[in-house]
Tab-separated table of C-alpha atoms in Angstrom:
chain	number	residue	atom	x	y	z
A	1	MET	CA	32.151	-8.740	-11.712
A	2	SER	CA	32.483	-5.118	-10.707
A	3	SER	CA	35.657	-4.393	-12.698
A	4	SER	CA	36.434	-5.090	-16.328
A	5	SER	CA	38.263	-8.306	-17.080
A	6	SER	CA	40.462	-6.369	-19.488
A	7	SER	CA	42.122	-4.725	-16.514
A	8	SER	CA	43.916	-8.016	-15.808
A	9	SER	CA	46.563	-7.038	-18.363
A	10	TYR	CA	47.852	-4.473	-15.904
A	11	PHE	CA	48.470	-6.988	-13.152
A	12	SER	CA	51.725	-8.774	-12.519
A	13	SER	CA	52.508	-11.834	-10.444
A	14	PRO	CA	50.915	-12.900	-8.216
A	15	LYS	CA	47.734	-12.971	-10.254
A	16	PRO	CA	44.941	-11.095	-8.450
A	17	LYS	CA	42.255	-13.242	-6.915
A	18	THR	CA	38.549	-12.571	-6.691
A	19	LEU	CA	37.013	-11.475	-3.418
A	20	THR	CA	33.368	-12.536	-3.404
A	21	LEU	CA	31.233	-10.225	-1.281
A	22	PHE	CA	27.860	-11.322	0.079
A	23	THR	CA	26.603	-9.038	2.821
A	24	SER	CA	23.662	-7.007	4.087
A	25	ILE	CA	25.987	-4.131	5.056
A	26	ALA	CA	25.529	-1.782	2.112
A	27	SER	CA	28.525	0.429	2.901
A	28	ILE	CA	31.122	-2.326	2.471
A	29	ALA	CA	30.922	-2.695	-1.321
A	30	PRO	CA	31.542	1.014	-2.131
A	31	ALA	CA	34.466	1.086	0.291
A	32	LEU	CA	36.026	-1.994	-1.292
A	33	ARG	CA	35.447	-0.662	-4.823
A	34	GLU	CA	37.189	2.579	-3.935
A	35	THR	CA	40.101	0.617	-2.502
A	36	GLN	CA	40.134	-1.618	-5.577
A	37	GLN	CA	40.435	1.406	-7.865
A	38	GLN	CA	43.245	2.830	-5.761
A	39	GLN	CA	45.098	-0.477	-5.884
A	40	GLN	CA	44.692	-0.737	-9.650
A	41	GLN	CA	45.942	2.807	-10.176
A	42	GLN	CA	48.921	2.115	-7.959
A	43	GLN	CA	49.627	-1.101	-9.870
A	44	GLN	CA	49.498	0.695	-13.201
A	45	GLN	CA	51.885	3.355	-11.933
A	46	GLN	CA	54.280	0.698	-10.694
A	47	GLN	CA	54.182	-1.004	-14.083
A	48	HIS	CA	54.840	2.317	-15.779
A	49	ASP	CA	57.792	2.923	-13.450
A	50	ASN	CA	58.968	-0.678	-13.888
A	51	ASP	CA	58.915	-1.098	-10.093
A	52	GLN	CA	59.301	-4.875	-9.946
A	53	THR	CA	59.571	-5.085	-6.153
A	54	ASN	CA	56.282	-3.328	-5.419
A	55	ARG	CA	54.530	-5.121	-8.266
A	56	LYS	CA	55.512	-8.438	-6.742
A	57	ASN	CA	54.028	-7.333	-3.415
A	58	SER	CA	50.805	-6.086	-4.973
A	59	THR	CA	47.522	-6.518	-3.109
A	60	THR	CA	45.390	-5.965	-6.204
A	61	PHE	CA	42.150	-7.925	-6.279
A	62	GLU	CA	38.991	-8.428	-8.286
A	63	LEU	CA	35.645	-7.850	-6.573
A	64	GLU	CA	32.575	-9.983	-7.184
A	65	GLU	CA	29.516	-8.681	-5.364
A	66	ILE	CA	26.462	-10.888	-4.979
A	67	VAL	CA	23.301	-8.797	-4.894
A	68	ASP	CA	20.171	-10.907	-4.567
A	69	PRO	CA	17.332	-8.937	-2.909
A	70	SER	CA	14.866	-11.772	-3.327
A	71	ALA	CA	17.002	-13.887	-0.982
A	72	LEU	CA	18.631	-11.254	1.246
A	73	SER	CA	16.961	-8.121	2.563
A	74	GLY	CA	16.924	-5.832	5.589
A	75	TYR	CA	19.729	-4.522	7.735
A	76	GLY	CA	21.058	-4.880	11.283
A	77	GLY	CA	18.655	-6.883	13.417
A	78	THR	CA	16.056	-6.938	10.627
A	79	VAL	CA	18.086	-8.976	8.111
A	80	VAL	CA	16.146	-11.773	6.432
A	81	PHE	CA	18.041	-14.398	4.431
A	82	ASP	CA	16.336	-17.291	2.670
A	83	PRO	CA	18.895	-19.470	0.830
A	84	SER	CA	16.097	-21.222	-1.034
A	85	LYS	CA	15.453	-17.983	-2.933
A	86	LEU	CA	19.007	-17.532	-4.178
A	87	SER	CA	19.113	-17.156	-7.924
A	88	ASN	CA	21.067	-19.681	-9.973
A	89	GLU	CA	23.540	-16.916	-10.779
A	90	SER	CA	24.103	-16.240	-7.077
A	91	LYS	CA	24.572	-19.959	-6.438
A	92	ARG	CA	27.095	-20.149	-9.263
A	93	LYS	CA	29.110	-17.259	-7.823
A	94	LEU	CA	29.078	-18.829	-4.378
A	95	GLN	CA	30.176	-22.195	-5.736
A	96	GLN	CA	33.086	-20.560	-7.560
A	97	ALA	CA	34.187	-18.445	-4.598
A	98	GLU	CA	37.662	-19.168	-3.250
A	99	ILE	CA	37.566	-16.151	-0.933
A	100	LEU	CA	34.268	-15.035	0.600
A	101	ILE	CA	33.479	-11.955	2.679
A	102	THR	CA	30.194	-12.361	4.519
A	103	GLU	CA	28.341	-12.277	7.835
A	104	PRO	CA	28.235	-15.236	10.256
A	105	HIS	CA	24.454	-15.654	10.156
A	106	LEU	CA	24.544	-15.787	6.352
A	107	LEU	CA	27.468	-18.189	6.321
A	108	ALA	CA	25.710	-20.495	8.783
A	109	LYS	CA	22.796	-20.962	6.393
A	110	LEU	CA	25.084	-21.328	3.387
A	111	LEU	CA	26.882	-24.176	5.152
A	112	LEU	CA	23.750	-26.261	5.477
A	113	PRO	CA	23.629	-28.998	2.813
A	114	SER	CA	21.235	-28.211	0.006
A	115	ASN	CA	19.017	-31.167	0.894
A	116	THR	CA	18.170	-29.493	4.236
A	117	LEU	CA	16.921	-26.449	2.354
A	118	SER	CA	13.704	-27.989	1.122
A	119	SER	CA	12.689	-25.182	-1.201
A	120	PHE	CA	15.841	-25.341	-3.327
A	121	SER	CA	14.755	-26.080	-6.863
A	122	SER	CA	15.386	-29.732	-7.628
A	123	SER	CA	15.740	-28.816	-11.279
A	124	SER	CA	18.630	-26.462	-10.619
A	125	SER	CA	21.951	-27.887	-11.736
A	126	SER	CA	23.716	-26.103	-8.909
A	127	SER	CA	21.426	-27.286	-6.127
A	128	SER	CA	22.958	-30.777	-6.036
A	129	GLU	CA	26.404	-29.459	-5.089
A	130	PRO	CA	27.553	-27.642	-1.939
A	131	LEU	CA	27.183	-23.898	-2.228
A	132	LEU	CA	30.680	-23.338	-0.857
A	133	LYS	CA	32.475	-26.198	-2.582
A	134	SER	CA	35.463	-24.071	-3.705
A	135	LEU	CA	35.840	-21.961	-0.582
A	136	LYS	CA	39.305	-21.819	1.000
A	137	TRP	CA	39.072	-18.710	3.165
A	138	CYS	CA	36.084	-16.833	4.575
A	139	GLN	CA	36.496	-13.413	6.175
A	140	SER	CA	33.657	-12.570	8.542
A	141	THR	CA	32.458	-8.988	8.796
A	142	TYR	CA	31.592	-9.477	12.482
A	143	ALA	CA	33.698	-10.129	15.576
A	144	GLY	CA	31.284	-12.763	16.905
A	145	ILE	CA	30.704	-15.969	14.968
A	146	ASP	CA	28.262	-17.798	17.261
A	147	PRO	CA	25.529	-18.301	14.572
A	148	LEU	CA	27.845	-20.856	12.982
A	149	PHE	CA	27.818	-22.984	16.085
A	150	VAL	CA	24.029	-23.093	16.122
A	151	VAL	CA	24.197	-25.315	13.024
A	152	ARG	CA	27.158	-27.367	14.279
A	153	GLU	CA	25.078	-30.334	15.468
A	154	THR	CA	23.292	-30.551	12.130
A	155	LEU	CA	26.573	-30.519	10.249
A	156	GLN	CA	28.201	-32.960	12.671
A	157	SER	CA	25.366	-35.433	12.135
A	158	MET	CA	26.169	-35.288	8.416
A	159	GLN	CA	29.916	-35.548	9.030
A	160	GLN	CA	30.423	-32.080	7.582
A	161	TRP	CA	31.972	-30.458	10.645
A	162	PRO	CA	34.390	-28.818	10.926
A	163	PRO	CA	34.211	-26.986	7.587
A	164	ALA	CA	37.202	-27.442	5.293
A	165	PHE	CA	37.913	-23.725	4.846
A	166	VAL	CA	39.599	-21.234	7.159
A	167	LEU	CA	37.353	-18.678	8.872
A	168	THR	CA	38.717	-15.396	10.209
A	169	ARG	CA	36.902	-12.946	12.465
A	170	PHE	CA	36.645	-9.214	11.837
A	171	ALA	CA	38.693	-7.939	14.746
A	172	GLY	CA	41.109	-5.268	15.843
A	173	VAL	CA	38.689	-2.388	15.193
A	174	PHE	CA	35.857	-2.723	17.713
A	175	GLY	CA	37.772	-1.993	20.921
A	176	PRO	CA	37.579	1.828	20.870
A	177	SER	CA	33.869	1.796	20.024
A	178	MET	CA	33.008	-0.633	22.823
A	179	ALA	CA	35.194	1.273	25.274
A	180	GLU	CA	33.376	4.497	24.390
A	181	TYR	CA	30.018	2.774	24.801
A	182	THR	CA	30.992	1.290	28.167
A	183	LEU	CA	32.397	4.472	29.685
A	184	GLY	CA	29.648	6.575	28.124
A	185	ARG	CA	27.007	4.374	29.728
A	186	ILE	CA	28.750	4.431	33.100
A	187	ILE	CA	28.930	8.228	33.057
A	188	ALA	CA	25.340	8.584	31.848
A	189	HIS	CA	24.129	6.228	34.578
A	190	GLU	CA	26.105	7.854	37.380
A	191	ARG	CA	25.172	11.403	36.327
A	192	HIS	CA	21.508	10.475	35.773
A	193	PHE	CA	21.345	12.013	32.308
A	194	ALA	CA	17.983	10.350	31.614
A	195	ALA	CA	16.454	11.951	34.722
A	196	SER	CA	17.780	15.357	33.679
A	197	HIS	CA	16.230	14.913	30.253
A	198	ASN	CA	12.886	13.967	31.804
A	199	ASP	CA	13.046	17.119	33.939
A	200	GLN	CA	13.662	19.115	30.788
A	201	LEU	CA	10.637	17.607	29.061
A	202	GLN	CA	8.543	18.603	32.092
A	203	ARG	CA	10.121	22.093	32.109
A	204	GLN	CA	11.314	21.528	35.661
A	205	TRP	CA	14.637	22.654	37.124
A	206	ALA	CA	16.424	19.913	39.103
A	207	ALA	CA	13.169	18.192	40.042
A	208	SER	CA	14.915	14.810	40.113
A	209	LYS	CA	17.025	14.912	43.259
A	210	GLN	CA	19.207	11.973	42.195
A	211	ILE	CA	20.948	14.180	39.630
A	212	LEU	CA	22.686	15.839	42.589
A	213	GLN	CA	24.066	12.521	43.815
A	214	TYR	CA	26.741	10.785	41.805
A	215	ARG	CA	30.134	9.125	42.082
A	216	TYR	CA	33.345	9.971	40.281
A	217	LEU	CA	34.866	7.324	38.046
A	218	SER	CA	37.956	7.388	40.248
A	219	GLU	CA	35.813	6.198	43.162
A	220	MET	CA	34.573	3.076	41.394
A	221	THR	CA	35.776	-0.348	40.326
A	222	LEU	CA	35.060	-1.851	36.919
A	223	THR	CA	35.269	-5.614	36.494
A	224	VAL	CA	35.877	-6.685	32.897
A	225	LEU	CA	34.833	-10.210	31.920
A	226	GLY	CA	37.058	-11.163	29.000
A	227	ALA	CA	39.745	-8.596	29.686
A	228	THR	CA	42.622	-10.090	27.716
A	229	GLY	CA	41.157	-9.924	24.201
A	230	ASP	CA	41.497	-6.915	21.899
A	231	ILE	CA	38.206	-5.394	23.041
A	232	GLY	CA	38.715	-6.176	26.718
A	233	ARG	CA	42.180	-4.636	26.768
A	234	CYS	CA	40.882	-1.465	25.140
A	235	ILE	CA	38.119	-1.128	27.738
A	236	CYS	CA	40.617	-1.737	30.547
A	237	ARG	CA	43.035	0.893	29.249
A	238	SER	CA	40.264	3.445	28.749
A	239	ALA	CA	38.807	2.868	32.215
A	240	LYS	CA	42.248	3.126	33.811
A	241	ALA	CA	42.910	6.351	31.913
A	242	MET	CA	39.724	7.774	33.450
A	243	GLY	CA	40.890	6.827	36.938
A	244	MET	CA	38.826	3.701	37.569
A	245	THR	CA	40.112	0.685	39.464
A	246	VAL	CA	39.971	-2.213	36.999
A	247	VAL	CA	39.645	-5.925	37.765
A	248	ALA	CA	40.236	-8.416	34.953
A	249	TYR	CA	38.458	-11.774	34.872
A	250	THR	CA	40.496	-14.141	32.704
A	251	ARG	CA	40.859	-17.865	32.117
A	252	SER	CA	44.229	-17.770	33.876
A	253	ASP	CA	45.799	-15.390	36.381
A	254	THR	CA	47.798	-13.698	33.639
A	255	GLN	CA	49.407	-10.444	34.696
A	256	GLU	CA	49.468	-8.032	31.761
A	257	GLY	CA	50.168	-4.876	33.720
A	258	ILE	CA	47.091	-2.951	32.578
A	259	CYS	CA	44.603	-3.789	35.329
A	260	ASP	CA	44.847	-3.549	39.096
A	261	LEU	CA	43.919	-7.202	39.575
A	262	TYR	CA	43.857	-10.258	37.318
A	263	THR	CA	41.923	-13.288	38.505
A	264	SER	CA	40.440	-16.490	37.128
A	265	ASN	CA	38.076	-16.668	40.129
A	266	LEU	CA	34.727	-15.316	38.972
A	267	THR	CA	33.425	-14.659	42.494
A	268	VAL	CA	36.530	-12.651	43.388
A	269	ALA	CA	36.171	-10.641	40.187
A	270	LEU	CA	32.477	-9.912	40.703
A	271	GLN	CA	32.603	-8.999	44.380
A	272	GLN	CA	34.996	-6.120	43.674
A	273	ALA	CA	32.726	-4.457	41.153
A	274	ASP	CA	30.658	-1.317	41.089
A	275	TYR	CA	30.221	-2.016	37.381
A	276	ILE	CA	30.568	-5.319	35.542
A	277	VAL	CA	31.106	-5.272	31.785
A	278	SER	CA	31.188	-8.471	29.753
A	279	VAL	CA	32.824	-8.791	26.358
A	280	LEU	CA	32.912	-12.590	26.495
A	281	PRO	CA	32.138	-14.598	23.339
A	282	SER	CA	29.427	-17.229	23.220
A	283	THR	CA	30.991	-20.616	23.989
A	284	SER	CA	30.055	-23.704	25.975
A	285	GLU	CA	32.027	-22.223	28.890
A	286	THR	CA	30.382	-18.793	28.880
A	287	ARG	CA	26.715	-19.577	28.186
A	288	GLY	CA	24.825	-18.974	31.413
A	289	LEU	CA	28.055	-18.058	33.204
A	290	LEU	CA	26.284	-15.360	35.201
A	291	SER	CA	23.759	-17.509	37.016
A	292	LEU	CA	21.619	-16.141	39.834
A	293	GLU	CA	23.588	-18.215	42.332
A	294	THR	CA	26.901	-16.808	41.109
A	295	ILE	CA	25.625	-13.245	41.370
A	296	GLN	CA	24.146	-13.922	44.821
A	297	VAL	CA	27.404	-15.357	46.182
A	298	ALA	CA	29.394	-12.400	44.901
A	299	ASN	CA	26.865	-9.915	46.237
A	300	ARG	CA	26.870	-11.404	49.739
A	301	SER	CA	30.616	-10.874	50.075
A	302	ASN	CA	31.083	-7.481	48.475
A	303	GLY	CA	30.216	-5.189	51.358
A	304	GLY	CA	26.719	-4.347	50.194
A	305	LYS	CA	27.505	-3.307	46.630
A	306	SER	CA	24.799	-3.957	44.075
A	307	PRO	CA	26.755	-3.566	40.851
A	308	VAL	CA	25.498	-2.442	37.475
A	309	LEU	CA	25.796	-5.049	34.727
A	310	ILE	CA	26.792	-3.908	31.235
A	311	ASN	CA	26.671	-6.641	28.593
A	312	VAL	CA	28.245	-5.882	25.223
A	313	GLY	CA	29.533	-9.417	24.583
A	314	ARG	CA	26.888	-12.063	23.968
A	315	GLY	CA	23.331	-12.253	25.248
A	316	ASP	CA	23.486	-15.867	26.391
A	317	LEU	CA	25.912	-14.928	29.189
A	318	ILE	CA	22.856	-14.341	31.386
A	319	SER	CA	19.189	-15.181	30.896
A	320	THR	CA	16.367	-12.658	30.975
A	321	ASP	CA	14.907	-14.414	34.022
A	322	THR	CA	18.219	-14.148	35.859
A	323	VAL	CA	18.490	-10.435	35.093
A	324	MET	CA	14.980	-9.837	36.407
A	325	GLN	CA	15.519	-11.896	39.578
A	326	ALA	CA	18.888	-10.299	40.286
A	327	LEU	CA	17.301	-6.856	40.008
A	328	GLN	CA	14.307	-7.787	42.145
A	329	GLN	CA	16.561	-9.239	44.847
A	330	GLN	CA	18.912	-6.245	44.550
A	331	HIS	CA	21.924	-8.349	43.655
A	332	LEU	CA	22.179	-6.008	40.673
A	333	SER	CA	21.170	-2.366	40.896
A	334	ALA	CA	20.755	-1.939	37.134
A	335	ALA	CA	21.379	-3.663	33.810
A	336	ILE	CA	22.579	-2.021	30.603
A	337	LEU	CA	22.102	-4.538	27.816
A	338	ASP	CA	23.328	-4.105	24.265
A	339	VAL	CA	23.072	-7.849	23.628
A	340	LEU	CA	20.238	-10.093	24.712
A	341	GLU	CA	19.338	-13.741	25.014
A	342	GLN	CA	16.909	-13.294	22.126
A	343	GLU	CA	17.265	-10.605	19.483
A	344	PRO	CA	15.205	-8.666	18.645
A	345	LEU	CA	13.878	-8.635	22.198
A	346	PRO	CA	10.277	-9.967	22.230
A	347	ILE	CA	7.717	-7.216	22.695
A	348	HIS	CA	6.271	-8.917	25.793
A	349	SER	CA	9.628	-9.093	27.610
A	350	PRO	CA	9.563	-7.474	31.079
A	351	LEU	CA	12.962	-5.939	30.356
A	352	TRP	CA	11.358	-3.283	28.142
A	353	THR	CA	9.582	-1.539	30.993
A	354	HIS	CA	11.834	-2.211	33.981
A	355	PRO	CA	12.954	1.168	35.386
A	356	ASN	CA	16.494	-0.048	36.022
A	357	VAL	CA	17.099	-1.621	32.631
A	358	THR	CA	18.566	0.161	29.624
A	359	ILE	CA	18.369	-1.588	26.258
A	360	THR	CA	20.213	-0.759	23.049
A	361	PRO	CA	19.817	-2.825	19.845
A	362	HIS	CA	23.282	-4.409	19.543
A	363	VAL	CA	24.982	-1.188	18.440
A	364	SER	CA	27.904	-0.811	20.852
A	365	ALA	CA	30.260	-1.540	17.950
A	366	LEU	CA	29.115	-1.678	14.341
A	367	THR	CA	30.925	-2.894	11.247
A	368	ARG	CA	31.423	0.252	9.191
A	369	GLY	CA	32.184	-0.070	5.511
A	370	LYS	CA	35.128	2.305	5.696
A	371	ASP	CA	36.793	0.123	8.350
A	372	VAL	CA	36.682	-3.039	6.247
A	373	PRO	CA	39.248	-2.497	3.437
A	374	LYS	CA	42.271	-2.045	5.706
A	375	LEU	CA	41.792	-5.415	7.418
A	376	ILE	CA	40.768	-7.140	4.187
A	377	LEU	CA	43.903	-5.929	2.376
A	378	GLU	CA	46.151	-6.986	5.238
A	379	GLN	CA	44.539	-10.426	5.381
A	380	TYR	CA	44.524	-10.770	1.597
A	381	GLN	CA	48.258	-10.071	1.412
A	382	ARG	CA	48.862	-12.712	4.076
A	383	TYR	CA	46.699	-15.171	2.154
A	384	LEU	CA	48.642	-14.602	-1.066
A	385	GLN	CA	51.922	-15.233	0.715
A	386	ASP	CA	50.973	-18.749	1.764
A	387	GLN	CA	47.771	-20.028	0.198
A	388	ASP	CA	48.371	-23.638	1.229
A	389	ASP	CA	49.056	-23.093	4.929
A	390	LYS	CA	46.983	-19.951	5.674
A	391	SER	CA	48.338	-19.895	9.232
A	392	SER	CA	49.650	-16.380	8.650
A	393	LEU	CA	46.069	-15.073	8.579
A	394	ARG	CA	45.057	-13.188	11.717
A	395	TYR	CA	42.021	-13.871	13.931
A	396	ILE	CA	41.548	-17.470	12.762
A	397	VAL	CA	38.548	-19.188	14.352
A	398	ASP	CA	39.163	-22.466	16.160
A	399	TRP	CA	36.274	-24.671	15.054
A	400	ASN	CA	36.592	-26.754	18.229
A	401	LYS	CA	36.696	-23.883	20.737
A	402	GLY	CA	34.051	-21.759	19.039
A	403	TYR	CA	36.025	-18.524	18.857
């Protein structure tokens, strides 16, 4: 445990609980430790001042970090996690965890019964029990939780789905970053920044004539797929602030007053667009949503527009083959892809070298360590208020819907 057990004498009711941290994001632990120290100092001051009200509302916590490089290594898209290599000490900490902070792809593997992890040591006393047997609440460090639903069928076949604990997404912080990415990419594409840079490398002045031909944001329409979530709303507001016409594709024709048009008709939403940006999660309803036929139908009725697709949601919205065919048939003029059907993108993929495709490695919005404590503390306080119900927690995942 990262803090001395003797410090518990400073704490008043409610007794602080342990947050177990298991993550590949190295910056989270230092940020939480700093917050932990601040909370402890504040608690001590309140005790000194005999401030009973604030002591009762304390958000003080203990922090238990699991560091197991033999089982978990890498970062970002290079993370490798092998549960069979977890040390017995790591297993013990996981089995004792009531509150766990981790990443969806790690949690998905931890959920698998130990007998499906063939290299678990049969002699280990902890291997015969579920790794997460005490877990009541898991806070994800990512907004998306689709890796969990990859293992759903396996768990369903063993009658271990849905999990017994509450899972909450890391949300409410990614909107500005994704809005910046989206508008930055639109501006860079319209102003042909890449062509200007190539001219510079060749020591040529305005050799690329397309840099003299561009549209203003106020002349274009942005269609946002998934416009009514936190991220979608932020993109809509930012695009409107820059003068764009904004069309919102939603599950219902909800009128929120931000966008110029709200529609649940995908064809209507697509045929308006100069740019299409998707922030949709991965669910049974959204996988393959942008089929070639759907894009073709929209393109035939949009007055000759060949929109640019920006995908910052989930890669299974559209297949690689569909992207390539839509580009070849000029139903799309370009694709800017931060998420892909398979990540990392295979080296032989034709997307790498297509002149009208821009690829970034899932970085439109990253979980930064310094952003984590604020949400964790807010959620932790809610958890302490009603540990039996837990409905006061924000961003709870619906195990049936998948988001």
